[in-house]
Amino acid sequence: MAEGSKDQGPTDPEEDSPNMIVYRKIEDIVTRIQDEKTGGVPLRTVKSFLSKIPSVVSGMDIVQWLTKNLSIDDQAEAIHLGSLIAAHGYIFPISDHVLTLKDDGTLYRFQSPYFWPSNCWEPENTDYAIYLCKRTMQNKARLELADYEAENLARLQRAFARKWEFIFMQAEAQVKIDRKKDKADRKILDSQERAFWDVHRPVPGCVNTTEMDIRKCRRERNPHRVKKSVYGVPDEGQSQPSPIHISSQPSRNPSKEDVEKEITFLNIQLDRHCMKVSKVADSLMAYTEQFMEYDAFVSVTEPSNPWISDDTSFWELEASRDPSQQRVKKWGFSLEEALKDSAGRDQFLKFLESEFSSENLRFWLAVQDLKRQPLQEVPVRAQEIWKEFLAEGAPSSINLDSHSYERTSQNLKDPGRYSFEDAQEHIFQLMKSDSYARFLRSNIYQDLLLARKKGKSLTGKRLTGLMQSS
Amino acid sequence: MTTIAMGEMEQLRKEADNLKDQITAARKAMQDTTLQEAAASINVVGRVQLKTRKTLRGHLAKIYAMHWSTDSKLCVSASQDGKLIVWDSITTNKVNAIPLKSSWVMTCAYAPSGNLVACGGLDNMCSIYNLKGKDGNVKVMRELAAHTGYLSCCRFLSDSEIITSSGDCTCVLWDIETGTQKTIFAGHQGDCMSLAVSPDFKFFISGACDFTAKLWDIREGTCRQTFGGHESDINAIGFFPNGNAVITGSDDASCKLYDLRADQELITYQDSSIMCGVTSLAPSLSGRLLLAGYDDFNVNIWDTLKAERVGVLAGHDNRVSCIGVSSDGMACCTGSWDSFLKIWN
């Protein structure tokens, strides 16, 4: 997709809620599964002991269809996807409240589009009460309440004690309406209605898939809108208060200044020198190549991964001032890596001291420390750094180009944490191109890398660790 | 608007669109290959199978965030049960269980020094807690209040400075000592959902509900680069370990890798069988693997160079809301709405 073509926010908040995106994808799949003309799974009527079970498919059929039509290699993945579709209520087992998919002869039905979650149902407890109530009025074994449903009903009866007569009447009315429907249809509709409630009032222990991340609830442009009822009951504002964050930034049309700012930004972007994809790809590949042996998820780590072996020697080695060869090898990858490791810093400093040029590293370290200081300490520390390294006649005078020197001295008129950024960057580059390379060739480093001082024999490990990464 | 003003706007928009086209063409000209093609020659990683080594039990509600300490052993997690828990992940003991004023917490962070932790959420504030107080009690040290939207993410630069991202579309650099805003990073057109700091601490990146990711210069306070291409909210963002590339995770069920020096997207990690949004992500130490948490309760492991799925972590019973790889790369921690944290490797 071309970059920049989607630079405006979403236009229809309902359409773009994260759950809605998933619903649309699932609906696409579910529509295809049911389309017998294009290789979908045919609905069957299964004869059971005393009756017929209309309009079902088996779990196996669904898994097979998913595997074939969505190019899924792994059976576990097809089941996972199928269970996701079931968890959102688009397919459901006819004899269970738990919405998962099994890869066997278990029978499933498709949910009616009327009850699809994408219709933004937020059924109230009054609706649920009516539903449970009406279930008890119909003398059918298959409609008997499960234990948790009976408990829910008891709870709702207590909560709605005052309006129970009303709920009872609504339930009776629903039963009358249902009786008018065709018997075969009733079976299907009843199961679909039950599946709807399994999504919105899940079995205890099951995930409620209608839950939304509270950060995304802000998308509700009209959070207090009248919610539609499943059974046509007018909303009396029974909704529980939930923490809906109303966005304080209603999207507004960009002003002239906004577009002008954008143009300036785009011009900078156009003028920016960019590297070729081949070059950056090589750089990424080289980096991963170098660090693969240190990556516990791809390589076996020495001496062992403490999480697996319960042996903490790995951590002890990493923390010790006596670094392993593998650790020392990392210092050769880049100056950044060497300075990350406290032992690396120490050794590099030792080397520089032997060359009487340690002021650069000491300056760099002092500036790093300055950036971590509390604000009150900053001006004093900054002045100390200036006096030690940059002032005329400074005891550890560093070599700065005149431009950086000017800027730094200007910055110090109002000293802040970043007053020495330019100078620090300049000194870092200096160390990188000069003393760091010599450090890697020095005896101090080589002895550690090849474990010479310890009297160990050369391990023959790749000496290509000497190569710096670009 | 007057006709003249409308004409001006029209011209400006045309100019902007023209520049965008030029940039697209210029970036395309630099595409002498794709990352996938360039990586065709390197060895495959092979199936990555990580196992759960520890389960951290103790939260009573959805976990929204977790963050490793730099020592790779301690970590902090935040849950809607109103608690911030610092875990010794090896022993699974709770080092601290900090009760929060507001239970609607969305993010937490561990300072690199290990002395402080921070959290925030619907209270629009970032609260800083001192773990190493003199009397051993963990107390609120600072409450950073100024955002006009929920706090979605926060990350310490040091014990003195912290960066926050918010539902008010801005990110802010704070001085903790004085509790003041040092710099406000404005520019996103939608809620900022996540942020990550570069390895050299000079830049940070933010992902937002305007479907873009932005690279910010901490010192200058300016947006250096913007990356688009996602078709929905960016929920998660992270740096590739070398600091030269950025990885994003979105509600459009994909993750993308953008290179900073090439200033464009290099690759997308997606599969037609993955339909749920990405909530969180973390690269492995070498950057070769990308671990991403999804709304479908799984973590998928991607080979970042070849864009192939090389593993799945299935162990949570609800959405994976947060993920983190320890700094020594030895372990991955996932946190979920099922109220558990799991350590994998």
Coordinates of C-alpha atoms in Angstrom, one line a residue, chain A:
Chain A
M1 CA 0.0 0.0 0.0
A2 CA 1.5 3.4 -0.9
E3 CA 2.8 5.2 2.0
G4 CA 0.9 8.3 3.0
S5 CA -2.3 7.3 1.4
K6 CA -4.0 6.7 4.7
D7 CA -2.8 9.7 6.5
Q8 CA -6.2 10.7 7.8
G9 CA -7.8 9.0 10.7
P10 CA -10.9 6.7 10.5
T11 CA -14.0 8.3 9.2
D12 CA -16.6 5.9 10.5
P13 CA -15.8 5.0 14.1
E14 CA -18.2 2.0 14.3
E15 CA -16.7 0.4 11.2
D16 CA -13.2 0.6 12.4
S17 CA -13.4 -0.6 15.9
P18 CA -10.9 -3.5 16.4
N19 CA -13.7 -6.0 17.0
M20 CA -15.6 -4.9 13.9
I21 CA -12.5 -5.5 11.7
V22 CA -12.3 -9.1 13.0
Y23 CA -16.1 -9.6 12.6
R24 CA -15.9 -8.6 8.9
K25 CA -13.1 -11.0 8.2
I26 CA -15.0 -13.8 10.0
E27 CA -18.2 -13.0 8.1
D28 CA -16.4 -13.3 4.9
I29 CA -15.2 -16.7 5.8
V30 CA -18.6 -17.9 7.2
T31 CA -20.4 -16.7 4.1
R32 CA -18.1 -18.7 1.9
I33 CA -18.4 -21.8 4.1
Q34 CA -22.1 -21.7 3.7
D35 CA -22.0 -21.1 -0.1
E36 CA -22.5 -24.6 -1.4
K37 CA -22.1 -23.5 -5.0
T38 CA -18.5 -22.6 -4.5
G39 CA -17.4 -25.6 -2.5
G40 CA -18.9 -24.7 0.8
V41 CA -20.0 -27.3 3.3
P42 CA -23.6 -28.5 2.7
L43 CA -26.1 -28.4 5.5
R44 CA -27.5 -31.7 6.5
T45 CA -30.4 -33.1 8.4
V46 CA -29.2 -35.7 10.8
K47 CA -31.6 -38.4 12.1
S48 CA -31.3 -38.9 15.8
F49 CA -33.2 -41.3 18.0
L50 CA -36.7 -39.8 18.0
S51 CA -36.4 -36.8 15.7
K52 CA -34.5 -35.1 13.0
I53 CA -31.8 -32.5 13.5
P54 CA -32.0 -30.0 10.7
S55 CA -29.5 -27.7 9.2
V56 CA -26.2 -28.9 10.7
V57 CA -22.6 -29.6 9.7
S58 CA -19.9 -31.5 11.6
G59 CA -16.9 -30.0 13.2
M60 CA -14.7 -32.1 11.0
D61 CA -16.4 -30.7 7.9
I62 CA -15.5 -27.1 9.0
V63 CA -12.0 -27.9 9.9
Q64 CA -11.5 -29.6 6.5
W65 CA -13.0 -26.6 4.7
L66 CA -10.7 -24.2 6.6
T67 CA -7.6 -26.2 5.9
K68 CA -8.4 -26.5 2.2
N69 CA -9.7 -23.0 1.5
L70 CA -7.4 -20.9 3.6
S71 CA -4.2 -22.8 2.8
I72 CA -3.6 -23.8 6.4
D73 CA -0.9 -26.4 6.9
D74 CA -1.4 -27.2 10.5
Q75 CA -4.5 -28.9 11.9
A76 CA -4.0 -27.2 15.2
E77 CA -4.2 -23.9 13.5
A78 CA -7.4 -24.7 11.6
I79 CA -8.9 -25.7 14.9
H80 CA -7.7 -22.5 16.6
L81 CA -9.2 -20.4 13.8
G82 CA -12.4 -22.4 13.9
S83 CA -12.6 -21.9 17.6
L84 CA -12.2 -18.2 17.2
I85 CA -15.1 -18.2 14.8
A86 CA -17.1 -20.2 17.3
A87 CA -16.1 -18.0 20.2
H88 CA -17.6 -15.0 18.5
G89 CA -20.8 -16.9 18.0
Y90 CA -20.8 -17.4 14.2
I91 CA -21.0 -21.1 14.5
F92 CA -22.1 -23.1 17.6
P93 CA -22.4 -26.6 18.8
I94 CA -26.0 -27.6 19.0
S95 CA -25.7 -29.5 22.3
D96 CA -23.3 -27.4 24.3
H97 CA -23.0 -23.9 25.6
V98 CA -19.2 -23.8 25.3
L99 CA -18.3 -22.2 22.0
T100 CA -15.3 -24.1 20.7
L101 CA -14.7 -26.1 17.6
K102 CA -13.9 -29.8 17.7
D103 CA -12.4 -31.7 14.8
D104 CA -14.8 -34.7 15.0
G105 CA -18.5 -35.6 14.4
T106 CA -19.8 -32.9 16.8
L107 CA -22.7 -31.1 15.2
Y108 CA -22.7 -27.4 14.6
R109 CA -25.0 -24.8 13.2
F110 CA -24.5 -21.4 11.7
Q111 CA -25.7 -18.3 13.4
S112 CA -28.4 -16.2 11.8
P113 CA -27.0 -12.9 10.4
Y114 CA -29.7 -11.2 12.6
F115 CA -27.7 -12.2 15.6
W116 CA -24.2 -11.5 14.2
P117 CA -22.0 -9.5 16.7
S118 CA -21.4 -6.9 14.0
N119 CA -24.9 -5.6 14.5
C120 CA -23.5 -4.1 17.7
W121 CA -25.7 -5.9 20.1
E122 CA -25.3 -4.8 23.7
P123 CA -28.2 -6.8 25.3
E124 CA -29.4 -5.6 28.6
N125 CA -30.0 -7.7 31.6
T126 CA -33.8 -7.1 31.2
D127 CA -33.5 -8.9 27.8
Y128 CA -31.6 -11.7 29.4
A129 CA -34.1 -12.0 32.1
I130 CA -36.9 -12.2 29.6
Y131 CA -35.0 -14.9 27.7
L132 CA -34.4 -17.1 30.8
C133 CA -37.9 -16.6 31.9
K134 CA -39.4 -17.7 28.6
R135 CA -37.2 -20.7 28.6
T136 CA -38.8 -21.9 31.9
M137 CA -42.3 -21.5 30.4
Q138 CA -41.7 -23.9 27.5
N139 CA -42.0 -27.4 28.6
K140 CA -39.2 -28.8 26.5
A141 CA -36.3 -30.9 27.6
R142 CA -33.9 -29.3 25.2
L143 CA -34.8 -25.9 26.7
E144 CA -34.1 -26.8 30.3
L145 CA -31.9 -24.3 32.0
A146 CA -28.3 -25.3 32.7
D147 CA -27.1 -24.8 36.3
Y148 CA -25.4 -21.5 35.7
E149 CA -28.5 -20.2 33.8
A150 CA -30.7 -21.1 36.8
E151 CA -28.3 -19.2 39.1
N152 CA -28.4 -16.2 36.7
L153 CA -32.2 -16.3 36.7
A154 CA -32.4 -16.4 40.4
R155 CA -30.0 -13.4 40.6
L156 CA -32.0 -11.4 38.1
Q157 CA -35.2 -12.2 39.9
R158 CA -33.7 -10.6 43.0
A159 CA -32.3 -7.6 41.0
F160 CA -35.5 -7.0 39.1
A161 CA -37.9 -7.8 41.9
R162 CA -40.0 -4.7 41.4
K163 CA -40.4 -5.1 37.7
W164 CA -40.7 -8.9 37.5
E165 CA -44.3 -8.8 36.5
F166 CA -43.4 -6.7 33.5
I167 CA -40.6 -9.1 32.6
F168 CA -42.9 -12.1 33.0
M169 CA -45.5 -10.5 30.7
Q170 CA -42.8 -9.9 28.1
A171 CA -41.7 -13.5 28.4
E172 CA -45.2 -14.7 27.9
A173 CA -45.6 -12.5 24.8
Q174 CA -42.4 -13.9 23.4
V175 CA -43.6 -17.5 23.9
K176 CA -46.8 -16.6 22.0
I177 CA -44.8 -15.2 19.1
D178 CA -42.5 -18.2 19.0
R179 CA -45.5 -20.7 19.0
K180 CA -46.7 -19.2 15.7
K181 CA -43.5 -20.2 14.0
D182 CA -43.0 -23.4 12.0
K183 CA -41.8 -26.3 14.2
A184 CA -38.7 -27.1 12.2
D185 CA -37.8 -23.4 12.1
R186 CA -38.3 -23.2 15.8
K187 CA -35.6 -25.7 16.5
I188 CA -33.1 -23.8 14.5
L189 CA -34.2 -20.4 15.8
D190 CA -34.1 -21.5 19.4
S191 CA -30.6 -22.8 19.1
Q192 CA -29.5 -19.6 17.4
E193 CA -31.0 -17.5 20.1
R194 CA -29.3 -19.6 22.7
A195 CA -26.0 -19.2 20.9
F196 CA -26.5 -15.5 20.9
W197 CA -26.8 -15.5 24.7
D198 CA -23.8 -17.8 25.0
V199 CA -21.8 -15.0 23.4
H200 CA -23.2 -12.2 25.5
R201 CA -23.6 -14.1 28.8
P202 CA -21.0 -16.8 28.5
V203 CA -20.7 -19.9 30.6
P204 CA -18.7 -19.1 33.7
G205 CA -15.0 -19.7 32.8
C206 CA -15.5 -18.9 29.2
V207 CA -14.1 -15.7 27.6
N208 CA -16.6 -13.0 26.8
T209 CA -15.5 -12.2 23.3
T210 CA -17.6 -9.0 23.1
E211 CA -15.3 -7.3 25.6
M212 CA -13.4 -4.3 24.2
D213 CA -10.2 -2.8 25.2
I214 CA -11.1 0.2 27.2
R215 CA -8.7 2.3 25.2
K216 CA -10.8 1.7 22.1
C217 CA -14.1 2.5 23.8
R218 CA -13.4 6.1 23.0
R219 CA -14.5 5.3 19.5
E220 CA -18.1 5.4 20.8
R221 CA -19.1 8.7 19.3
N222 CA -22.5 8.3 21.0
P223 CA -21.9 6.2 24.1
H224 CA -25.3 7.1 25.5
R225 CA -27.2 6.2 22.4
V226 CA -30.4 4.2 22.8
K227 CA -29.5 0.5 22.7
K228 CA -31.7 -1.8 20.7
S229 CA -33.4 -4.5 22.7
V230 CA -33.5 -8.1 21.5
Y231 CA -37.2 -8.4 22.5
G232 CA -38.3 -4.9 21.7
V233 CA -38.2 -3.6 25.3
P234 CA -37.6 0.1 25.5
D235 CA -34.3 1.1 27.0
E236 CA -34.8 2.5 30.5
G237 CA -31.1 3.4 31.0
Q238 CA -30.3 0.3 32.9
S239 CA -26.8 0.2 31.6
Q240 CA -24.0 -0.1 34.2
P241 CA -21.7 2.9 34.2
S242 CA -18.5 2.0 32.4
P243 CA -15.4 4.1 32.2
I244 CA -15.8 5.5 28.7
H245 CA -13.2 8.0 27.7
I246 CA -14.7 10.7 25.6
S247 CA -11.9 11.8 23.3
S248 CA -11.0 15.4 23.9
Q249 CA -9.7 15.7 20.3
P250 CA -12.7 15.7 18.0
S251 CA -11.2 15.3 14.6
R252 CA -11.3 18.6 12.8
N253 CA -10.5 19.6 9.3
P254 CA -6.9 20.5 8.8
S255 CA -6.3 24.3 8.7
K256 CA -4.1 26.2 6.3
E257 CA -1.3 26.1 8.9
D258 CA -1.6 22.4 9.2
V259 CA -1.2 21.8 5.5
E260 CA 1.7 24.3 5.4
K261 CA 3.5 22.5 8.2
E262 CA 2.9 19.2 6.3
I263 CA 4.4 20.7 3.2
T264 CA 7.5 21.8 5.1
F265 CA 7.8 18.3 6.5
L266 CA 7.3 16.6 3.1
N267 CA 10.0 18.9 1.6
I268 CA 12.5 17.8 4.3
Q269 CA 11.5 14.2 3.6
L270 CA 12.0 14.6 -0.1
D271 CA 15.5 16.2 0.4
R272 CA 16.6 13.6 2.8
H273 CA 19.3 11.3 1.6
C274 CA 18.1 7.7 1.9
M275 CA 19.9 4.5 1.6
K276 CA 19.1 1.8 -0.9
V277 CA 17.0 -1.2 0.3
S278 CA 19.8 -3.6 -0.6
K279 CA 22.2 -1.7 1.6
V280 CA 19.9 -1.5 4.7
A281 CA 18.9 -5.2 4.1
D282 CA 22.5 -6.2 4.2
S283 CA 23.0 -4.2 7.4
L284 CA 20.0 -5.9 9.1
M285 CA 21.2 -9.3 8.0
A286 CA 24.7 -8.7 9.2
Y287 CA 23.5 -7.6 12.6
T288 CA 21.3 -10.6 13.1
E289 CA 24.1 -12.8 11.9
Q290 CA 26.5 -11.4 14.4
F291 CA 24.2 -11.7 17.4
M292 CA 22.5 -15.0 16.6
E293 CA 24.9 -16.9 18.8
Y294 CA 23.9 -14.7 21.7
D295 CA 20.2 -15.1 21.0
A296 CA 18.8 -17.7 23.4
F297 CA 15.8 -18.4 21.2
V298 CA 17.8 -19.4 18.2
S299 CA 21.1 -20.7 19.7
V300 CA 22.2 -22.8 22.6
T301 CA 23.7 -20.4 25.1
E302 CA 26.8 -21.2 27.1
P303 CA 27.0 -22.3 29.8
S304 CA 23.3 -22.9 29.9
N305 CA 20.0 -21.0 29.8
P306 CA 19.2 -20.4 33.5
W307 CA 15.5 -20.6 32.8
I308 CA 15.9 -24.1 31.5
S309 CA 18.6 -25.6 33.6
D310 CA 17.9 -23.7 36.8
D311 CA 21.6 -22.9 36.9
T312 CA 22.4 -19.3 37.3
S313 CA 26.1 -19.4 36.2
F314 CA 25.2 -17.6 33.0
W315 CA 24.2 -14.6 35.0
E316 CA 27.2 -14.8 37.3
L317 CA 29.5 -14.9 34.3
E318 CA 27.8 -11.9 32.7
A319 CA 28.1 -9.8 35.9
S320 CA 31.7 -10.8 36.7
R321 CA 34.6 -8.5 36.1
D322 CA 36.3 -11.5 34.5
P323 CA 34.6 -11.7 31.2
S324 CA 34.2 -14.8 29.1
Q325 CA 35.6 -14.9 25.6
Q326 CA 32.2 -14.8 24.1
R327 CA 31.5 -11.6 26.0
V328 CA 34.8 -10.1 25.0
K329 CA 34.1 -11.0 21.4
K330 CA 30.9 -8.8 21.5
W331 CA 33.1 -5.7 22.3
G332 CA 34.6 -6.1 18.9
F333 CA 31.2 -5.7 17.1
S334 CA 31.0 -2.0 17.7
L335 CA 32.1 0.7 20.1
E336 CA 28.5 0.9 21.3
E337 CA 28.7 -2.8 22.4
A338 CA 32.0 -2.3 24.1
L339 CA 30.7 0.6 26.1
K340 CA 27.5 -1.2 27.1
D341 CA 29.5 -3.7 29.1
S342 CA 31.0 -2.3 32.3
A343 CA 34.0 -4.6 31.9
G344 CA 34.3 -3.4 28.3
R345 CA 34.4 0.2 29.5
D346 CA 37.0 -0.6 32.1
Q347 CA 39.3 -2.3 29.6
F348 CA 39.0 0.4 27.0
L349 CA 39.8 3.0 29.6
K350 CA 42.8 1.0 30.7
F351 CA 44.0 0.8 27.1
L352 CA 43.5 4.6 26.6
E353 CA 45.3 5.3 29.8
S354 CA 48.3 3.3 28.6
E355 CA 48.2 5.6 25.6
F356 CA 47.7 8.7 27.7
S357 CA 44.5 9.5 25.8
S358 CA 41.8 8.6 28.2
E359 CA 40.3 12.1 28.3
N360 CA 38.0 11.4 25.4
L361 CA 36.4 8.4 27.0
R362 CA 36.2 10.1 30.4
F363 CA 34.5 13.0 28.8
W364 CA 32.0 10.8 27.1
L365 CA 31.3 8.9 30.4
A366 CA 30.9 12.2 32.3
V367 CA 28.3 13.5 29.8
Q368 CA 26.4 10.2 30.0
D369 CA 26.3 10.6 33.7
L370 CA 25.2 14.3 33.4
K371 CA 22.1 13.2 31.5
R372 CA 21.0 11.1 34.4
Q373 CA 21.4 13.8 37.1
P374 CA 18.5 15.5 38.8
L375 CA 17.8 18.9 37.3
Q376 CA 19.1 20.9 40.2
E377 CA 22.5 19.2 39.9
V378 CA 22.8 19.7 36.2
P379 CA 24.3 23.3 36.1
V380 CA 27.0 22.5 38.6
R381 CA 28.0 19.3 37.0
A382 CA 28.0 20.9 33.5
Q383 CA 30.4 23.6 34.7
E384 CA 32.6 20.9 36.2
I385 CA 32.7 19.1 32.9
W386 CA 33.5 22.3 31.1
K387 CA 36.4 23.1 33.5
E388 CA 37.8 19.6 33.4
F389 CA 37.7 19.0 29.7
L390 CA 37.0 22.1 27.6
A391 CA 38.1 25.3 29.3
E392 CA 41.3 27.0 28.5
G393 CA 44.1 25.1 30.3
A394 CA 41.7 22.2 31.2
P395 CA 43.5 19.3 32.9
S396 CA 42.0 16.7 30.5
S397 CA 41.7 18.8 27.5
I398 CA 39.8 17.2 24.6
N399 CA 40.1 18.0 21.0
L400 CA 36.9 19.6 19.6
D401 CA 36.3 21.2 16.2
S402 CA 35.7 24.9 16.5
H403 CA 32.0 24.6 15.5
S404 CA 31.2 22.2 18.3
Y405 CA 33.3 24.2 20.7
E406 CA 31.3 27.3 19.9
R407 CA 28.0 25.6 20.2
T408 CA 28.9 24.0 23.5
S409 CA 30.1 27.2 25.0
Q410 CA 26.9 28.9 23.9
N411 CA 24.8 26.0 25.4
L412 CA 26.6 26.5 28.7
K413 CA 25.1 30.0 29.1
D414 CA 21.9 28.1 30.0
P415 CA 23.2 24.7 31.0
G416 CA 21.0 21.7 30.5
R417 CA 21.2 17.9 30.3
Y418 CA 21.9 18.0 26.6
S419 CA 24.4 20.9 26.5
F420 CA 27.2 18.6 25.5
E421 CA 25.3 16.5 22.9
D422 CA 27.2 17.9 19.9
A423 CA 30.6 17.6 21.6
Q424 CA 29.8 14.1 22.9
E425 CA 28.8 12.9 19.4
H426 CA 32.0 14.4 17.9
I427 CA 34.2 12.7 20.5
F428 CA 32.4 9.4 20.1
Q429 CA 33.0 9.4 16.3
L430 CA 36.6 10.3 17.0
M431 CA 37.1 7.3 19.4
K432 CA 35.2 5.1 17.0
S433 CA 37.5 5.9 14.0
D434 CA 40.7 6.1 15.9
S435 CA 41.4 4.7 19.3
Y436 CA 38.7 1.9 19.2
A437 CA 40.3 0.3 16.2
R438 CA 43.7 0.3 18.0
F439 CA 42.1 -1.0 21.1
L440 CA 40.9 -4.1 19.2
R441 CA 44.4 -4.7 18.0
S442 CA 45.9 -4.1 21.4
N443 CA 47.4 -6.8 23.7
I444 CA 44.9 -5.8 26.4
Y445 CA 42.0 -6.8 24.2
Q446 CA 43.6 -9.7 22.3
D447 CA 44.7 -11.3 25.5
L448 CA 41.2 -11.4 26.8
L449 CA 39.7 -12.4 23.5
L450 CA 42.1 -15.3 23.1
A451 CA 42.2 -16.1 26.8
R452 CA 45.9 -16.0 26.7
K453 CA 46.6 -14.7 30.2
K454 CA 44.5 -17.5 31.7
G455 CA 46.8 -20.0 30.2
K456 CA 44.0 -21.6 28.3
S457 CA 44.8 -22.8 24.8
L458 CA 43.3 -21.1 21.8
T459 CA 39.8 -22.4 21.5
G460 CA 39.9 -21.9 17.8
K461 CA 36.6 -19.9 17.9
R462 CA 36.0 -17.7 14.9
L463 CA 38.4 -14.8 15.1
T464 CA 36.2 -13.0 12.8
G465 CA 34.8 -11.4 15.9
L466 CA 37.5 -8.9 15.3
M467 CA 35.5 -7.4 12.5
Q468 CA 33.5 -4.4 13.5
S469 CA 30.0 -4.1 12.2
S470 CA 29.4 -1.1 10.0

